């Protein structure tokens, strides 16, 4: 076990004094101090092991030896600005291109999902010569000022909506405008975007981009209805805009059946710009924008050089290549299909036993469990969700977090090495907690606790 410099209490006091308090910790009332991690497990200062259902950044597992070796070996030879000619950046771009539709053939490497999304905005604006952006309700695209402007999840708590930003309904078939019983929710939700485009046009404004996460996470682990992206792309392109998909949370095989979550929408759909981040460096700051030759050409034609000091360095690309190798060698997409299906199946069985579980949804290792006070009104059971994750951490040493507009969705985005046994342990633990709640007749939403 790694040597600890400070006690947990000392570390916490120093953090409170030195680190901005808006940088919140998980379990802020009683944070976990982690000093080591491997695979899907975290270890605290006492050697206690926690199962990590949160860290989608450590995509192939914490501290994967193959990724660590690639980083160390390359760091020992060269790590230079990517404006010097080097093989790793082109090798990595070529490997990424092989996973994407053919027309997405030009790459820009950056350091974070936020940087990638900001660059995607610039590309869209330069190519279309328009400014306006359509986003989905509850969306989150990053923490740069430009991205807070297109993230309703953030801007509603801050300065509000800019006149060039337009919000379309989130295609949530559980609690949205059009639900599972609708004959064609994909078309119905796409038509809300069409209506919005017409409204924008009447104001004399023009669309640069429709910007959406392939699977909204902050929005509550949402799975889009079939056909939605294809129809929206038609409407957006007809209005002179481009279609940007944000794969920062969902790329690199998390959906299991496909390498990119946008591919769930069918073979006939291809975005104009794709952004990627979090999982691609397994914890190393590595992100990317992929786009078409036409869009990249328009960006070059503006005459302003683009460079990124740390984007695509030899070390970053060596790490990226190692992550791709591990995904293939360890069949992590196959694991996401098998373990994700098992987790969903177990949670659906749990739903039959507990009325408080309103919905179970997800693909691969991207799964949401929505808690409601009653299934008819679908009133969010926010306090119960918070109580469940608190007890999972304290009693079972399982780290889970909540999301969704009302923080009532337990979300599962674990490292891709998550196992069948891990899934079973999580569901058994949730079952025990909910059963105990029922036995004690706790009405958490009425502040029994």
CSV table of N, CA, C and O in Angstrom, one decimal, residues 75-157:
chain,number,residue,atom,x,y,z
A,75,UNK,N,7.5,8.3,-22.2
A,75,UNK,CA,8.0,9.5,-21.4
A,75,UNK,C,9.5,9.4,-21.3
A,75,UNK,O,10.2,10.4,-21.3
A,76,UNK,N,10.0,8.2,-21.3
A,76,UNK,CA,11.5,8.0,-21.1
A,76,UNK,C,12.2,8.3,-22.4
A,76,UNK,O,13.4,8.6,-22.4
A,77,UNK,N,11.5,8.3,-23.6
A,77,UNK,CA,12.1,8.6,-24.9
A,77,UNK,C,11.9,10.0,-25.3
A,77,UNK,O,12.9,10.7,-25.7
A,78,UNK,N,10.6,10.4,-25.4
A,78,UNK,CA,10.3,11.8,-25.9
A,78,UNK,C,8.9,12.2,-25.5
A,78,UNK,O,8.0,11.4,-25.6
A,79,UNK,N,8.7,13.4,-25.0
A,79,UNK,CA,7.4,14.0,-25.0
A,79,UNK,C,7.6,15.5,-25.4
A,79,UNK,O,8.1,16.3,-24.6
A,80,UNK,N,7.2,15.8,-26.6
A,80,UNK,CA,7.4,17.1,-27.1
A,80,UNK,C,6.1,17.7,-27.7
A,80,UNK,O,5.1,17.0,-27.8
A,81,UNK,N,6.1,19.0,-27.9
A,81,UNK,CA,5.0,19.7,-28.5
A,81,UNK,C,4.6,19.0,-29.8
A,81,UNK,O,5.5,18.6,-30.6
A,82,UNK,N,3.3,18.8,-30.1
A,82,UNK,CA,2.9,18.1,-31.3
A,82,UNK,C,3.1,18.9,-32.6
A,82,UNK,O,2.7,18.4,-33.6
A,83,UNK,N,3.7,20.1,-32.5
A,83,UNK,CA,4.1,20.8,-33.7
A,83,UNK,C,5.4,20.3,-34.3
A,83,UNK,O,5.7,20.6,-35.4
A,84,UNK,N,6.1,19.4,-33.6
A,84,UNK,CA,7.2,18.7,-34.1
A,84,UNK,C,6.6,17.4,-34.8
A,84,UNK,O,5.6,16.9,-34.3
A,85,UNK,N,7.2,17.0,-35.9
A,85,UNK,CA,6.7,15.8,-36.6
A,85,UNK,C,7.0,14.5,-35.8
A,85,UNK,O,8.2,14.4,-35.3
A,86,UNK,N,6.0,13.7,-35.6
A,86,UNK,CA,6.2,12.5,-34.8
A,86,UNK,C,5.2,11.4,-35.2
A,86,UNK,O,4.1,11.7,-35.7
A,87,UNK,N,5.6,10.1,-35.1
A,87,UNK,CA,4.7,9.0,-35.6
A,87,UNK,C,3.4,8.8,-34.8
A,87,UNK,O,2.4,8.5,-35.3
A,88,UNK,N,3.5,9.0,-33.5
A,88,UNK,CA,2.4,8.6,-32.6
A,88,UNK,C,1.1,9.2,-33.0
A,88,UNK,O,0.0,8.6,-32.9
A,89,UNK,N,1.1,10.5,-33.3
A,89,UNK,CA,-0.1,11.3,-33.5
A,89,UNK,C,-0.8,10.7,-34.8
A,89,UNK,O,-2.0,10.6,-34.8
A,90,UNK,N,0.0,10.4,-35.8
A,90,UNK,CA,-0.7,9.9,-37.0
A,90,UNK,C,-1.1,8.5,-36.9
A,90,UNK,O,-2.2,8.0,-37.4
A,91,UNK,N,-0.3,7.7,-36.2
A,91,UNK,CA,-0.7,6.3,-35.9
A,91,UNK,C,-2.0,6.2,-35.1
A,91,UNK,O,-2.9,5.5,-35.4
A,92,UNK,N,-2.1,7.1,-34.1
A,92,UNK,CA,-3.3,7.1,-33.3
A,92,UNK,C,-4.5,7.6,-34.1
A,92,UNK,O,-5.6,7.1,-34.0
A,93,UNK,N,-4.4,8.7,-34.9
A,93,UNK,CA,-5.5,9.2,-35.7
A,93,UNK,C,-6.0,8.1,-36.6
A,93,UNK,O,-7.2,8.0,-36.8
A,94,UNK,N,-5.0,7.4,-37.2
A,94,UNK,CA,-5.4,6.3,-38.1
A,94,UNK,C,-6.2,5.2,-37.4
A,94,UNK,O,-7.2,4.7,-38.0
A,95,UNK,N,-5.8,4.9,-36.2
A,95,UNK,CA,-6.5,3.9,-35.4
A,95,UNK,C,-7.9,4.4,-35.1
A,95,UNK,O,-8.9,3.6,-35.1
A,96,UNK,N,-8.1,5.6,-34.7
A,96,UNK,CA,-9.4,6.2,-34.4
A,96,UNK,C,-10.3,6.2,-35.6
A,96,UNK,O,-11.4,5.9,-35.6
A,97,UNK,N,-9.7,6.6,-36.8
A,97,UNK,CA,-10.4,6.7,-38.0
A,97,UNK,C,-11.1,5.4,-38.4
A,97,UNK,O,-12.2,5.3,-38.9
A,98,UNK,N,-10.4,4.3,-38.1
A,98,UNK,CA,-10.9,2.9,-38.4
A,98,UNK,C,-12.1,2.6,-37.6
A,98,UNK,O,-12.9,1.7,-38.0
A,99,UNK,N,-12.4,3.3,-36.5
A,99,UNK,CA,-13.6,3.0,-35.7
A,99,UNK,C,-14.8,3.8,-36.1
A,99,UNK,O,-15.9,3.6,-35.6
A,100,UNK,N,-14.5,4.8,-36.9
A,100,UNK,CA,-15.6,5.8,-37.2
A,100,UNK,C,-16.1,5.7,-38.7
A,100,UNK,O,-15.4,5.1,-39.5
A,101,UNK,N,-17.2,6.3,-39.0
A,101,UNK,CA,-17.6,6.3,-40.4
A,101,UNK,C,-16.6,7.0,-41.3
A,101,UNK,O,-15.9,7.9,-40.8
A,102,UNK,N,-16.5,6.6,-42.5
A,102,UNK,CA,-15.4,7.0,-43.4
A,102,UNK,C,-15.3,8.5,-43.5
A,102,UNK,O,-14.2,9.1,-43.6
A,103,UNK,N,-16.4,9.3,-43.5
A,103,UNK,CA,-16.3,10.7,-43.8
A,103,UNK,C,-15.7,11.5,-42.6
A,103,UNK,O,-15.3,12.6,-42.8
A,104,UNK,N,-15.7,10.9,-41.4
A,104,UNK,CA,-15.0,11.5,-40.2
A,104,UNK,C,-13.6,11.2,-40.3
A,104,UNK,O,-13.1,10.2,-39.6
A,105,UNK,N,-12.8,12.0,-41.0
A,105,UNK,CA,-11.4,11.6,-41.3
A,105,UNK,C,-10.4,12.6,-40.9
A,105,UNK,O,-9.2,12.3,-41.2
A,106,UNK,N,-10.7,13.7,-40.3
A,106,UNK,CA,-9.7,14.7,-39.8
A,106,UNK,C,-9.9,14.8,-38.3
A,106,UNK,O,-11.0,15.0,-37.8
A,107,UNK,N,-8.7,14.9,-37.6
A,107,UNK,CA,-8.7,14.9,-36.2
A,107,UNK,C,-7.9,16.1,-35.6
A,107,UNK,O,-6.9,16.5,-36.2
A,108,UNK,N,-8.4,16.6,-34.5
A,108,UNK,CA,-7.7,17.6,-33.7
A,108,UNK,C,-7.6,17.1,-32.3
A,108,UNK,O,-8.6,16.8,-31.7
A,109,UNK,N,-6.4,17.0,-31.8
A,109,UNK,CA,-6.2,16.5,-30.4
A,109,UNK,C,-6.1,17.7,-29.4
A,109,UNK,O,-5.4,18.7,-29.7
A,110,UNK,N,-6.8,17.5,-28.3
A,110,UNK,CA,-6.9,18.5,-27.3
A,110,UNK,C,-6.7,17.8,-25.9
A,110,UNK,O,-6.3,16.6,-25.9
A,111,UNK,N,-7.0,18.5,-24.8
A,111,UNK,CA,-6.7,17.9,-23.5
A,111,UNK,C,-7.9,17.5,-22.7
A,111,UNK,O,-7.8,16.7,-21.8
A,112,UNK,N,-9.1,18.0,-23.1
A,112,UNK,CA,-10.3,17.7,-22.3
A,112,UNK,C,-11.5,17.7,-23.1
A,112,UNK,O,-11.5,18.3,-24.2
A,113,UNK,N,-12.6,17.1,-22.6
A,113,UNK,CA,-13.9,17.1,-23.3
A,113,UNK,C,-14.4,18.5,-23.5
A,113,UNK,O,-14.9,18.9,-24.5
A,114,UNK,N,-14.1,19.4,-22.5
A,114,UNK,CA,-14.5,20.8,-22.6
A,114,UNK,C,-13.8,21.5,-23.7
A,114,UNK,O,-14.4,22.2,-24.5
A,115,UNK,N,-12.5,21.2,-23.9
A,115,UNK,CA,-11.7,21.8,-25.0
A,115,UNK,C,-12.2,21.3,-26.3
A,115,UNK,O,-12.4,22.1,-27.3
A,116,UNK,N,-12.6,20.0,-26.4
A,116,UNK,CA,-13.1,19.4,-27.6
A,116,UNK,C,-14.4,20.0,-28.0
A,116,UNK,O,-14.6,20.4,-29.2
A,117,UNK,N,-15.3,20.2,-27.1
A,117,UNK,CA,-16.6,20.8,-27.4
A,117,UNK,C,-16.5,22.3,-27.8
A,117,UNK,O,-17.2,22.7,-28.6
A,118,UNK,N,-15.6,23.0,-27.1
A,118,UNK,CA,-15.4,24.4,-27.5
A,118,UNK,C,-14.9,24.5,-28.9
A,118,UNK,O,-15.3,25.3,-29.7
A,119,UNK,N,-13.9,23.6,-29.3
A,119,UNK,CA,-13.4,23.6,-30.7
A,119,UNK,C,-14.5,23.2,-31.7
A,119,UNK,O,-14.6,23.7,-32.8
A,120,UNK,N,-15.3,22.2,-31.3
A,120,UNK,CA,-16.5,21.8,-32.2
A,120,UNK,C,-17.4,23.0,-32.5
A,120,UNK,O,-17.8,23.2,-33.6
A,121,UNK,N,-17.6,23.8,-31.5
A,121,UNK,CA,-18.4,25.1,-31.7
A,121,UNK,C,-17.8,26.0,-32.7
A,121,UNK,O,-18.4,26.5,-33.6
A,122,UNK,N,-16.4,26.1,-32.5
A,122,UNK,CA,-15.7,27.0,-33.5
A,122,UNK,C,-15.8,26.5,-34.9
A,122,UNK,O,-15.9,27.2,-35.8
A,123,UNK,N,-15.6,25.2,-35.0
A,123,UNK,CA,-15.6,24.5,-36.3
A,123,UNK,C,-17.0,24.7,-37.0
A,123,UNK,O,-17.1,25.1,-38.2
A,124,UNK,N,-18.0,24.5,-36.2
A,124,UNK,CA,-19.4,24.6,-36.8
A,124,UNK,C,-19.7,26.1,-37.2
A,124,UNK,O,-20.3,26.3,-38.3
A,125,UNK,N,-19.3,27.0,-36.4
A,125,UNK,CA,-19.5,28.4,-36.7
A,125,UNK,C,-18.7,28.9,-37.9
A,125,UNK,O,-19.2,29.6,-38.8
A,126,UNK,N,-17.5,28.4,-38.0
A,126,UNK,CA,-16.6,28.8,-39.2
A,126,UNK,C,-17.2,28.2,-40.5
A,126,UNK,O,-17.3,28.8,-41.5
A,127,UNK,N,-17.6,26.9,-40.4
A,127,UNK,CA,-18.1,26.2,-41.6
A,127,UNK,C,-19.4,26.8,-42.1
A,127,UNK,O,-19.6,27.0,-43.3
A,128,UNK,N,-20.3,27.0,-41.2
A,128,UNK,CA,-21.7,27.5,-41.6
A,128,UNK,C,-21.8,29.0,-41.7
A,128,UNK,O,-22.7,29.5,-42.4
A,129,UNK,N,-20.9,29.7,-41.0
A,129,UNK,CA,-21.0,31.2,-41.0
A,129,UNK,C,-22.3,31.6,-40.2
A,129,UNK,O,-22.8,32.7,-40.4
A,130,UNK,N,-22.8,30.7,-39.4
A,130,UNK,CA,-23.9,31.0,-38.5
A,130,UNK,C,-23.5,30.9,-37.1
A,130,UNK,O,-22.4,30.4,-36.8
A,131,UNK,N,-24.3,31.4,-36.2
A,131,UNK,CA,-24.0,31.5,-34.8
A,131,UNK,C,-24.8,30.6,-33.9
A,131,UNK,O,-24.4,30.0,-32.9
A,132,UNK,N,-26.1,30.4,-34.2
A,132,UNK,CA,-27.1,29.8,-33.3
A,132,UNK,C,-26.9,28.3,-33.1
A,132,UNK,O,-26.5,27.6,-34.1
A,133,UNK,N,-27.1,27.9,-31.9
A,133,UNK,CA,-27.0,26.5,-31.5
A,133,UNK,C,-28.2,26.0,-30.9
A,133,UNK,O,-28.8,26.6,-30.0
A,134,UNK,N,-28.6,24.8,-31.3
A,134,UNK,CA,-29.7,24.1,-30.6
A,134,UNK,C,-29.2,23.0,-29.7
A,134,UNK,O,-28.3,22.2,-30.1
A,135,UNK,N,-29.6,23.0,-28.5
A,135,UNK,CA,-29.1,22.0,-27.5
A,135,UNK,C,-30.4,21.3,-26.9
A,135,UNK,O,-31.5,21.8,-27.0
A,136,UNK,N,-30.1,20.2,-26.2
A,136,UNK,CA,-31.2,19.5,-25.5
A,136,UNK,C,-31.4,20.0,-24.1
A,136,UNK,O,-30.4,20.3,-23.4
A,137,UNK,N,-32.6,20.0,-23.6
A,137,UNK,CA,-32.8,20.4,-22.2
A,137,UNK,C,-32.0,19.5,-21.3
A,137,UNK,O,-31.8,18.3,-21.5
A,138,UNK,N,-31.5,20.1,-20.2
A,138,UNK,CA,-30.7,19.4,-19.1
A,138,UNK,C,-29.3,19.0,-19.6
A,138,UNK,O,-28.6,18.3,-18.9
A,139,UNK,N,-28.9,19.4,-20.8
A,139,UNK,CA,-27.6,19.0,-21.4
A,139,UNK,C,-26.5,19.6,-20.6
A,139,UNK,O,-26.6,20.7,-20.0
A,140,UNK,N,-25.3,18.9,-20.6
A,140,UNK,CA,-24.1,19.4,-20.0
A,140,UNK,C,-23.0,19.1,-21.0
A,140,UNK,O,-22.8,17.9,-21.4
A,141,UNK,N,-22.2,20.1,-21.5
A,141,UNK,CA,-21.2,19.9,-22.4
A,141,UNK,C,-19.8,20.4,-22.0
A,141,UNK,O,-18.9,20.4,-22.8
A,142,UNK,N,-19.7,20.8,-20.7
A,142,UNK,CA,-18.4,21.2,-20.2
A,142,UNK,C,-18.4,22.5,-19.4
A,142,UNK,O,-19.4,23.2,-19.3
A,143,UNK,N,-17.2,22.8,-18.9
A,143,UNK,CA,-17.1,24.0,-17.9
A,143,UNK,C,-16.5,25.2,-18.5
A,143,UNK,O,-16.4,26.2,-17.7
A,144,UNK,N,-16.2,25.3,-19.7
A,144,UNK,CA,-15.7,26.6,-20.3
A,144,UNK,C,-16.9,27.5,-20.4
A,144,UNK,O,-18.0,27.0,-20.6
A,145,UNK,N,-16.6,28.8,-20.5
A,145,UNK,CA,-17.7,29.8,-20.6
A,145,UNK,C,-18.6,29.5,-21.8
A,145,UNK,O,-19.8,29.5,-21.7
A,146,UNK,N,-18.0,29.2,-22.9
A,146,UNK,CA,-18.7,28.9,-24.2
A,146,UNK,C,-19.7,27.7,-24.0
A,146,UNK,O,-20.7,27.7,-24.6
A,147,UNK,N,-19.3,26.8,-23.2
A,147,UNK,CA,-20.0,25.5,-23.0
A,147,UNK,C,-21.1,25.6,-21.9
A,147,UNK,O,-22.1,25.0,-22.0
A,148,UNK,N,-20.8,26.5,-20.9
A,148,UNK,CA,-21.9,26.7,-20.0
A,148,UNK,C,-23.0,27.4,-20.7
A,148,UNK,O,-24.2,27.1,-20.4
A,149,UNK,N,-22.7,28.3,-21.7
A,149,UNK,CA,-23.7,28.9,-22.5
A,149,UNK,C,-24.6,27.9,-23.2
A,149,UNK,O,-25.8,28.3,-23.5
A,150,UNK,N,-24.1,26.8,-23.6
A,150,UNK,CA,-24.9,25.8,-24.3
A,150,UNK,C,-25.3,24.6,-23.4
A,150,UNK,O,-25.7,23.5,-23.9
A,151,UNK,N,-25.2,24.7,-22.1
A,151,UNK,CA,-25.5,23.7,-21.1
A,151,UNK,C,-26.7,24.1,-20.2
A,151,UNK,O,-26.4,24.8,-19.2
A,152,UNK,N,-27.9,23.8,-20.6
A,152,UNK,CA,-29.0,24.2,-19.7
A,152,UNK,C,-28.9,23.8,-18.2
A,152,UNK,O,-29.2,24.5,-17.3
A,153,UNK,N,-28.2,22.7,-18.0
A,153,UNK,CA,-27.9,22.2,-16.7
A,153,UNK,C,-27.2,23.2,-15.8
A,153,UNK,O,-27.3,23.3,-14.6
A,154,UNK,N,-26.3,24.0,-16.5
A,154,UNK,CA,-25.5,25.0,-15.8
A,154,UNK,C,-26.1,26.4,-16.0
A,154,UNK,O,-26.2,27.1,-15.0
A,155,UNK,N,-26.5,26.8,-17.2
A,155,UNK,CA,-26.8,28.2,-17.4
A,155,UNK,C,-28.1,28.6,-16.7
A,155,UNK,O,-28.3,29.8,-16.3
A,156,UNK,N,-29.0,27.6,-16.4
A,156,UNK,CA,-30.2,28.0,-15.7
A,156,UNK,C,-29.9,28.4,-14.2
A,156,UNK,O,-30.8,29.0,-13.6
A,157,UNK,N,-28.8,28.0,-13.7
A,157,UNK,CA,-28.4,28.4,-12.3
A,157,UNK,C,-27.5,29.6,-12.3
A,157,UNK,O,-27.2,30.1,-11.3
